[in-house]
Amino acid sequence: MRQWAFDQGQGVLLCCSSTRHRRFIDDLVSIMALPNGSRVRLRYGDDVCDPEVRRLGEVCEEVPKGTIALIAHVRFEEKDGQAKFLPLRIGEVVELRTEGSATFLEIGLRDFVEQPQGTEFVQSLLPLAALALPHKSPGAHKPIGYFCQRLKAGPALIRSSNTLCWERIATNFLAAIDGSNADFPFLFHIEVIRRRRHRLVPLRNGMLIAPAVAELEIHVRTLADKSSYGSIIQTPIGCLELRVDHPECRLSSGTRLPIDTTRNLLIARMATSVSLRPAYGAIVVTARRSDELATTTPAAPAEAPNTEGAAPPAAVPLKPVDQVIVELPILVGRPASRLLAAGLIALAVAAHAFDVDQFTEHKELVLLKAGLILIAALIALLLGMKPQGG
């Protein structure tokens, strides 16, 4: 059964991104990699952002609750300058701020989206755009049009969070960036699952809230671009490296995965403990392409100065991206730490409340007090009064 991405007549903020700069490809890989509930930050210059959106960010007003962002990738054909749009994901705008000539949006990621079979996304997008969509006229140094703008309504897109939908969108995205000036040969997606209950660990405020004293599994699925290796991968086209930068988390297995198949899955087991203070950190996934693919594109030879009426020189291709780092913030022990700290304080107060001088005739009370203090000390030693960090 189809689940439409937008309600009828719902306003949508279109957020486009391209691969003209390596920073943009980092953003796009993060958008494809992070689980639902994560947050990404996008930025737009004053020449490509809707003036109405910029004004809203300048006065620092609260973004209307439920404002939906549609994140899309746009690629410009070098021959005719036509733009090809690919929808990627929807999310909720949680923060909007304009600083100087740049507007920043923080978006809480939700499901992936795709157009229904037999339809073209750009055809449904054109009548909904209030301003000029990004395009590239012949001879232009850079694309023109508004990369960030309000739409009159949400286009007809299907939303989903299952693996098959992610694979279809990832395949189309890899094909769209293939041969661009900042391409990358594979994508990945992160999920954290609680082993005993086999449920996804929830995220709040863009942060993964891991349960204390639990065994978790970090699943990282991968999808490689076939155009990078042909029919068979003779040598790995890259690798994934996983680490957890957190004082209360320990990885026990599976921290590195070579990209030597079209699809693969890295499963790393992680154990969490509890301290008397909640601790912050991050799950860090580093994607590296192989040295054979990460070669520098030679610069174009120098040309004679342009004469009047001649076309401007073509932009020099950038070096392909050889590494992308994606971080998922994590917090361990917020409720449990406070409860245990309160319990220890209450236990210590209860033990101290006994006045031994008044109960010299009752030796069992003295033993009870000593036992309570001993238990409190043992619990404190087991939990460890570790500082917050990550």
Tab-separated table of C-alpha atoms in Angstrom:
chain	number	residue	atom	x	y	z
A	1	MET	CA	0.000	0.000	0.000
A	2	ARG	CA	1.346	3.387	-1.006
A	3	GLN	CA	2.092	5.919	1.690
A	4	TRP	CA	2.191	9.402	0.234
A	5	ALA	CA	4.893	11.726	1.485
A	6	PHE	CA	2.710	14.840	1.820
A	7	ASP	CA	-0.855	15.653	2.754
A	8	GLN	CA	-2.989	17.371	0.171
A	9	GLY	CA	-2.269	21.094	0.087
A	10	GLN	CA	0.606	20.810	2.570
A	11	GLY	CA	3.311	23.448	2.221
A	12	VAL	CA	6.802	22.157	1.564
A	13	LEU	CA	10.267	23.696	1.641
A	14	LEU	CA	12.382	22.420	-1.250
A	15	CYS	CA	16.070	22.008	-0.328
A	16	CYS	CA	18.258	21.111	-3.308
A	17	SER	CA	21.927	20.191	-3.263
A	18	SER	CA	24.458	19.390	-5.969
A	19	THR	CA	28.010	18.055	-6.175
A	20	ARG	CA	29.683	21.313	-7.212
A	21	HIS	CA	31.661	21.324	-3.966
A	22	ARG	CA	33.048	18.457	-1.903
A	23	ARG	CA	31.205	19.812	1.160
A	24	PHE	CA	27.925	19.194	-0.632
A	25	ILE	CA	28.755	15.545	-1.291
A	26	ASP	CA	29.523	15.123	2.420
A	27	ASP	CA	26.055	16.465	3.199
A	28	LEU	CA	24.396	14.197	0.652
A	29	VAL	CA	26.198	11.067	1.886
A	30	SER	CA	25.151	11.936	5.448
A	31	ILE	CA	21.547	12.392	4.302
A	32	MET	CA	21.616	8.918	2.763
A	33	ALA	CA	23.460	7.327	5.712
A	34	LEU	CA	21.840	8.576	8.919
A	35	PRO	CA	18.768	6.917	10.495
A	36	ASN	CA	15.378	8.555	10.953
A	37	GLY	CA	15.462	11.149	13.704
A	38	SER	CA	19.009	12.302	12.937
A	39	ARG	CA	19.699	15.916	12.044
A	40	VAL	CA	21.644	17.508	9.213
A	41	ARG	CA	22.531	21.137	8.622
A	42	LEU	CA	22.266	22.671	5.155
A	43	ARG	CA	23.392	26.135	4.087
A	44	TYR	CA	22.406	28.399	1.197
A	45	GLY	CA	23.817	31.696	-0.072
A	46	ASP	CA	21.633	34.749	-0.536
A	47	ASP	CA	21.658	34.329	-4.316
A	48	VAL	CA	20.128	30.814	-4.221
A	49	CYS	CA	17.776	31.074	-1.217
A	50	ASP	CA	14.146	32.191	-1.255
A	51	PRO	CA	14.039	35.811	0.056
A	52	GLU	CA	11.002	34.931	2.165
A	53	VAL	CA	12.927	32.104	3.834
A	54	ARG	CA	15.886	34.430	4.437
A	55	ARG	CA	13.666	37.019	6.112
A	56	LEU	CA	12.224	34.382	8.408
A	57	GLY	CA	15.749	33.414	9.427
A	58	GLU	CA	16.858	37.015	9.961
A	59	VAL	CA	14.191	37.768	12.566
A	60	CYS	CA	14.961	34.418	14.260
A	61	GLU	CA	11.295	33.536	14.523
A	62	GLU	CA	10.373	30.010	15.447
A	63	VAL	CA	9.825	27.774	12.463
A	64	PRO	CA	6.157	26.730	12.286
A	65	LYS	CA	5.877	23.266	13.818
A	66	GLY	CA	5.555	20.553	11.215
A	67	THR	CA	7.291	22.476	8.413
A	68	ILE	CA	8.405	19.749	6.020
A	69	ALA	CA	11.566	19.887	3.927
A	70	LEU	CA	12.015	17.918	0.729
A	71	ILE	CA	15.707	17.211	0.139
A	72	ALA	CA	16.611	16.608	-3.498
A	73	HIS	CA	19.769	16.238	-5.563
A	74	VAL	CA	20.165	18.250	-8.748
A	75	ARG	CA	22.657	17.621	-11.537
A	76	PHE	CA	23.284	19.849	-14.528
A	77	GLU	CA	24.056	18.377	-17.921
A	78	GLU	CA	27.167	19.961	-19.370
A	79	LYS	CA	25.877	19.963	-22.963
A	80	ASP	CA	22.507	21.664	-22.700
A	81	GLY	CA	22.580	22.878	-19.079
A	82	GLN	CA	19.363	21.023	-18.268
A	83	ALA	CA	18.841	20.146	-14.616
A	84	LYS	CA	17.933	16.626	-13.471
A	85	PHE	CA	16.238	16.418	-10.088
A	86	LEU	CA	16.231	13.344	-7.848
A	87	PRO	CA	14.170	13.297	-4.610
A	88	LEU	CA	16.030	11.752	-1.689
A	89	ARG	CA	14.390	12.291	1.665
A	90	ILE	CA	11.929	14.337	3.677
A	91	GLY	CA	12.454	15.881	7.091
A	92	GLU	CA	11.151	18.428	9.559
A	93	VAL	CA	12.746	21.872	9.746
A	94	VAL	CA	13.697	22.351	13.408
A	95	GLU	CA	15.832	25.475	13.082
A	96	LEU	CA	16.191	28.274	10.549
A	97	ARG	CA	18.748	31.033	10.914
A	98	THR	CA	20.203	33.678	8.592
A	99	GLU	CA	23.723	34.853	9.390
A	100	GLY	CA	25.047	37.489	7.014
A	101	SER	CA	24.727	36.247	3.454
A	102	ALA	CA	24.101	32.596	4.391
A	103	THR	CA	20.949	30.862	5.601
A	104	PHE	CA	21.281	27.700	7.706
A	105	LEU	CA	18.628	25.028	8.100
A	106	GLU	CA	18.696	22.204	10.606
A	107	ILE	CA	16.519	19.337	9.422
A	108	GLY	CA	15.379	16.283	11.368
A	109	LEU	CA	15.495	13.413	8.876
A	110	ARG	CA	12.487	11.212	8.191
A	111	ASP	CA	11.654	8.658	5.475
A	112	PHE	CA	13.181	8.319	2.027
A	113	VAL	CA	10.999	9.339	-0.913
A	114	GLU	CA	10.687	8.309	-4.560
A	115	GLN	CA	8.416	9.136	-7.441
A	116	PRO	CA	5.712	6.621	-8.442
A	117	GLN	CA	6.664	4.309	-11.286
A	118	GLY	CA	6.060	5.844	-14.694
A	119	THR	CA	6.239	9.469	-13.525
A	120	GLU	CA	8.966	12.093	-13.721
A	121	PHE	CA	9.815	14.117	-10.651
A	122	VAL	CA	10.729	17.294	-12.529
A	123	GLN	CA	7.379	17.357	-14.330
A	124	SER	CA	5.495	17.305	-11.034
A	125	LEU	CA	7.912	19.818	-9.495
A	126	LEU	CA	7.750	22.559	-12.140
A	127	PRO	CA	4.131	23.721	-11.579
A	128	LEU	CA	4.653	23.783	-7.793
A	129	ALA	CA	7.750	25.995	-7.757
A	130	ALA	CA	6.993	29.571	-6.788
A	131	LEU	CA	10.431	30.781	-7.955
A	132	ALA	CA	12.865	29.746	-10.678
A	133	LEU	CA	14.231	26.246	-10.114
A	134	PRO	CA	18.008	25.706	-10.363
A	135	HIS	CA	19.197	25.541	-13.961
A	136	LYS	CA	22.312	26.297	-15.930
A	137	SER	CA	22.280	28.447	-19.009
A	138	PRO	CA	24.912	27.819	-21.721
A	139	GLY	CA	28.211	29.445	-20.826
A	140	ALA	CA	27.234	30.193	-17.224
A	141	HIS	CA	29.958	29.818	-14.618
A	142	LYS	CA	27.554	28.393	-12.040
A	143	PRO	CA	23.902	27.345	-11.845
A	144	ILE	CA	21.261	30.005	-11.367
A	145	GLY	CA	17.858	29.766	-9.699
A	146	TYR	CA	16.717	29.091	-6.155
A	147	PHE	CA	18.046	25.930	-4.521
A	148	CYS	CA	15.989	26.606	-1.379
A	149	GLN	CA	12.408	27.787	-1.823
A	150	ARG	CA	8.836	27.232	-0.754
A	151	LEU	CA	6.607	25.038	-2.906
A	152	LYS	CA	2.917	25.692	-3.389
A	153	ALA	CA	2.178	22.089	-2.401
A	154	GLY	CA	3.955	18.812	-1.931
A	155	PRO	CA	4.646	16.784	-5.101
A	156	ALA	CA	3.268	13.279	-5.502
A	157	LEU	CA	5.972	11.152	-3.872
A	158	ILE	CA	5.943	7.843	-2.014
A	159	ARG	CA	7.616	7.637	1.385
A	160	SER	CA	9.240	4.561	2.893
A	161	SER	CA	11.955	3.542	5.342
A	162	ASN	CA	12.537	-0.055	4.259
A	163	THR	CA	15.793	-1.384	2.833
A	164	LEU	CA	14.512	-1.939	-0.700
A	165	CYS	CA	13.435	1.704	-1.005
A	166	TRP	CA	16.830	2.874	0.253
A	167	GLU	CA	18.599	0.631	-2.277
A	168	ARG	CA	16.568	2.017	-5.178
A	169	ILE	CA	17.204	5.615	-4.173
A	170	ALA	CA	20.893	4.939	-3.473
A	171	THR	CA	21.295	3.274	-6.883
A	172	ASN	CA	19.723	6.259	-8.652
A	173	PHE	CA	21.833	8.683	-6.613
A	174	LEU	CA	25.093	6.888	-7.426
A	175	ALA	CA	24.158	6.959	-11.105
A	176	ALA	CA	23.367	10.682	-10.865
A	177	ILE	CA	26.732	11.633	-9.326
A	178	ASP	CA	28.775	9.271	-11.501
A	179	GLY	CA	31.263	11.289	-13.506
A	180	SER	CA	30.587	14.497	-11.599
A	181	ASN	CA	33.376	16.603	-10.172
A	182	ALA	CA	32.910	15.171	-6.677
A	183	ASP	CA	31.585	11.640	-7.057
A	184	PHE	CA	31.858	8.774	-4.568
A	185	PRO	CA	31.745	5.045	-5.445
A	186	PHE	CA	29.472	3.671	-2.680
A	187	LEU	CA	26.866	4.595	-0.074
A	188	PHE	CA	25.896	3.235	3.333
A	189	HIS	CA	23.129	3.440	5.907
A	190	ILE	CA	23.359	3.198	9.723
A	191	GLU	CA	20.931	1.585	12.161
A	192	VAL	CA	21.341	0.781	15.865
A	193	ILE	CA	19.322	-2.151	17.223
A	194	ARG	CA	18.817	-3.432	20.745
A	195	ARG	CA	19.732	-7.105	20.612
A	196	ARG	CA	17.315	-8.571	23.141
A	197	ARG	CA	14.220	-6.803	21.870
A	198	HIS	CA	15.320	-6.566	18.230
A	199	ARG	CA	14.061	-2.992	18.044
A	200	LEU	CA	15.624	0.177	16.717
A	201	VAL	CA	17.116	2.436	19.369
A	202	PRO	CA	15.118	5.716	19.339
A	203	LEU	CA	16.514	9.162	18.613
A	204	ARG	CA	15.430	12.378	20.311
A	205	ASN	CA	16.525	15.869	19.328
A	206	GLY	CA	18.816	14.350	16.720
A	207	MET	CA	20.645	12.208	19.282
A	208	LEU	CA	20.604	8.449	19.753
A	209	ILE	CA	19.487	7.648	23.317
A	210	ALA	CA	21.195	4.355	24.135
A	211	PRO	CA	19.939	2.314	27.086
A	212	ALA	CA	22.323	1.763	29.973
A	213	VAL	CA	23.876	-1.658	30.625
A	214	ALA	CA	22.681	-3.073	27.304
A	215	GLU	CA	23.988	-4.953	24.294
A	216	LEU	CA	23.423	-3.170	21.007
A	217	GLU	CA	24.192	-3.910	17.374
A	218	ILE	CA	25.272	-1.274	14.870
A	219	HIS	CA	24.158	-2.277	11.374
A	220	VAL	CA	25.792	-0.535	8.422
A	221	ARG	CA	24.507	-1.695	5.039
A	222	THR	CA	26.438	-0.741	1.902
A	223	LEU	CA	25.691	-0.354	-1.798
A	224	ALA	CA	28.433	0.010	-4.409
A	225	ASP	CA	28.247	1.772	-7.763
A	226	LYS	CA	28.646	-0.807	-10.535
A	227	SER	CA	30.161	1.728	-12.896
A	228	SER	CA	33.177	1.955	-10.545
A	229	TYR	CA	34.242	-1.659	-11.044
A	230	GLY	CA	32.362	-3.174	-13.961
A	231	SER	CA	30.843	-6.637	-13.544
A	232	ILE	CA	33.177	-8.100	-10.895
A	233	ILE	CA	35.077	-6.327	-8.116
A	234	GLN	CA	38.639	-7.588	-8.419
A	235	THR	CA	39.985	-5.434	-5.575
A	236	PRO	CA	38.016	-3.481	-2.929
A	237	ILE	CA	36.874	-0.090	-4.192
A	238	GLY	CA	36.970	1.254	-0.650
A	239	CYS	CA	36.266	0.389	2.961
A	240	LEU	CA	34.205	1.398	5.981
A	241	GLU	CA	35.767	1.991	9.377
A	242	LEU	CA	33.554	2.112	12.451
A	243	ARG	CA	34.442	3.469	15.879
A	244	VAL	CA	32.559	4.712	18.914
A	245	ASP	CA	33.885	7.847	20.593
A	246	HIS	CA	32.132	7.473	23.949
A	247	PRO	CA	33.440	6.724	27.461
A	248	GLU	CA	30.601	4.310	28.294
A	249	CYS	CA	30.486	2.296	25.048
A	250	ARG	CA	32.742	-0.504	23.899
A	251	LEU	CA	32.846	-2.220	20.520
A	252	SER	CA	33.439	-5.957	20.651
A	253	SER	CA	33.477	-6.951	16.984
A	254	GLY	CA	33.285	-5.835	13.365
A	255	THR	CA	34.957	-2.437	13.040
A	256	ARG	CA	36.123	-2.570	9.404
A	257	LEU	CA	34.423	-3.674	6.191
A	258	PRO	CA	36.012	-3.732	2.716
A	259	ILE	CA	33.702	-2.736	-0.136
A	260	ASP	CA	34.291	-5.722	-2.406
A	261	THR	CA	30.677	-6.691	-3.225
A	262	THR	CA	27.686	-4.814	-4.580
A	263	ARG	CA	25.811	-5.094	-1.282
A	264	ASN	CA	27.142	-5.936	2.148
A	265	LEU	CA	26.341	-5.542	5.834
A	266	LEU	CA	28.647	-4.646	8.697
A	267	ILE	CA	27.384	-5.742	12.132
A	268	ALA	CA	29.290	-4.443	15.137
A	269	ARG	CA	28.310	-5.358	18.672
A	270	MET	CA	28.434	-2.589	21.245
A	271	ALA	CA	28.016	-2.774	25.021
A	272	THR	CA	26.996	0.195	27.166
A	273	SER	CA	27.609	0.799	30.858
A	274	VAL	CA	26.415	3.402	33.345
A	275	SER	CA	28.180	6.245	35.124
A	276	LEU	CA	26.877	8.703	37.685
A	277	ARG	CA	26.756	11.376	34.993
A	278	PRO	CA	25.164	11.049	31.537
A	279	ALA	CA	27.901	10.950	28.913
A	280	TYR	CA	27.837	12.248	25.340
A	281	GLY	CA	29.743	10.915	22.364
A	282	ALA	CA	29.268	9.755	18.790
A	283	ILE	CA	29.230	6.745	16.509
A	284	VAL	CA	31.676	7.603	13.734
A	285	VAL	CA	31.669	5.896	10.320
A	286	THR	CA	34.541	6.745	7.988
A	287	ALA	CA	34.090	5.801	4.332
A	288	ARG	CA	37.296	5.664	2.293
A	289	ARG	CA	37.692	4.972	-1.389
A	290	SER	CA	40.662	2.960	-2.617
A	291	ASP	CA	43.885	4.663	-3.663
A	292	GLU	CA	43.350	3.522	-7.263
A	293	LEU	CA	40.085	5.466	-7.506
A	294	ALA	CA	41.149	8.507	-5.495
A	295	THR	CA	43.402	9.980	-8.140
A	296	THR	CA	43.667	13.636	-8.833
A	297	THR	CA	42.045	14.798	-12.051
A	298	PRO	CA	44.644	16.647	-14.111
A	299	ALA	CA	44.041	20.320	-14.529
A	300	ALA	CA	43.075	21.630	-17.925
A	301	PRO	CA	45.879	23.275	-19.905
A	302	ALA	CA	46.083	27.031	-19.882
A	303	GLU	CA	44.209	28.746	-22.656
A	304	ALA	CA	44.640	32.080	-24.357
A	305	PRO	CA	42.673	35.003	-22.912
A	306	ASN	CA	39.079	35.192	-24.085
A	307	THR	CA	38.280	37.514	-26.879
A	308	GLU	CA	35.117	39.576	-26.876
A	309	GLY	CA	32.043	37.401	-27.361
A	310	ALA	CA	33.880	34.133	-26.669
A	311	ALA	CA	32.451	31.606	-24.205
A	312	PRO	CA	33.956	31.664	-20.684
A	313	PRO	CA	36.483	28.973	-19.829
A	314	ALA	CA	35.194	25.696	-18.435
A	315	ALA	CA	35.629	25.080	-14.737
A	316	VAL	CA	38.554	22.865	-13.743
A	317	PRO	CA	37.231	19.525	-12.384
A	318	LEU	CA	37.688	18.998	-8.677
A	319	LYS	CA	39.508	16.066	-7.119
A	320	PRO	CA	37.120	13.154	-6.466
A	321	VAL	CA	36.134	12.742	-2.840
A	322	ASP	CA	38.351	10.117	-1.188
A	323	GLN	CA	36.896	10.162	2.343
A	324	VAL	CA	33.561	10.938	3.974
A	325	ILE	CA	32.990	10.968	7.745
A	326	VAL	CA	29.468	10.567	9.140
A	327	GLU	CA	28.785	11.046	12.858
A	328	LEU	CA	25.730	9.956	14.824
A	329	PRO	CA	25.566	11.685	18.249
A	330	ILE	CA	24.881	9.297	21.137
A	331	LEU	CA	23.888	9.766	24.780
A	332	VAL	CA	24.096	6.965	27.344
A	333	GLY	CA	22.590	6.850	30.791
A	334	ARG	CA	20.510	9.996	31.122
A	335	PRO	CA	17.542	8.496	33.078
A	336	ALA	CA	19.450	5.655	34.697
A	337	SER	CA	22.349	7.820	35.812
A	338	ARG	CA	20.105	10.280	37.597
A	339	LEU	CA	18.047	7.558	39.254
A	340	LEU	CA	21.110	5.684	40.426
A	341	ALA	CA	22.774	8.842	41.678
A	342	ALA	CA	19.614	9.750	43.610
A	343	GLY	CA	19.434	6.221	44.987
A	344	LEU	CA	23.026	6.321	46.176
A	345	ILE	CA	22.484	9.682	47.845
A	346	ALA	CA	19.336	8.414	49.555
A	347	LEU	CA	21.170	5.277	50.686
A	348	ALA	CA	24.056	7.271	52.117
A	349	VAL	CA	21.677	9.641	53.931
A	350	ALA	CA	19.703	6.726	55.336
A	351	ALA	CA	22.880	5.074	56.603
A	352	HIS	CA	24.168	8.297	58.132
A	353	ALA	CA	20.838	8.878	59.872
A	354	PHE	CA	21.567	6.134	62.360
A	355	ASP	CA	23.147	7.501	65.537
A	356	VAL	CA	25.357	4.734	66.859
A	357	ASP	CA	25.614	6.331	70.321
A	358	GLN	CA	21.876	5.974	70.810
A	359	PHE	CA	21.823	2.351	69.733
A	360	THR	CA	24.783	0.922	71.619
A	361	GLU	CA	22.540	-1.737	73.056
A	362	HIS	CA	21.474	-2.889	69.611
A	363	LYS	CA	24.509	-4.211	67.825
A	364	GLU	CA	22.426	-5.298	64.824
A	365	LEU	CA	21.754	-1.629	63.977
A	366	VAL	CA	25.462	-0.923	63.891
A	367	LEU	CA	25.946	-3.859	61.563
A	368	LEU	CA	23.056	-2.638	59.419
A	369	LYS	CA	24.638	0.809	59.090
A	370	ALA	CA	27.999	-0.693	58.157
A	371	GLY	CA	26.299	-2.943	55.624
A	372	LEU	CA	24.433	-0.059	53.988
A	373	ILE	CA	27.601	2.002	53.698
A	374	LEU	CA	29.454	-0.998	52.250
A	375	ILE	CA	26.721	-1.595	49.656
A	376	ALA	CA	26.747	2.086	48.655
A	377	ALA	CA	30.533	2.018	48.272
A	378	LEU	CA	30.435	-1.161	46.165
A	379	ILE	CA	27.758	0.251	43.845
A	380	ALA	CA	29.756	3.459	43.419
A	381	LEU	CA	32.860	1.465	42.566
A	382	LEU	CA	31.000	-0.760	40.083
A	383	LEU	CA	29.360	2.137	38.297
A	384	GLY	CA	32.440	4.347	38.338
A	385	MET	CA	32.211	8.065	38.916
A	386	LYS	CA	33.485	8.937	35.473
A	387	PRO	CA	33.411	12.450	34.028
A	388	GLN	CA	31.132	13.339	31.169
A	389	GLY	CA	32.906	13.285	27.833
A	390	GLY	CA	33.091	11.762	24.429
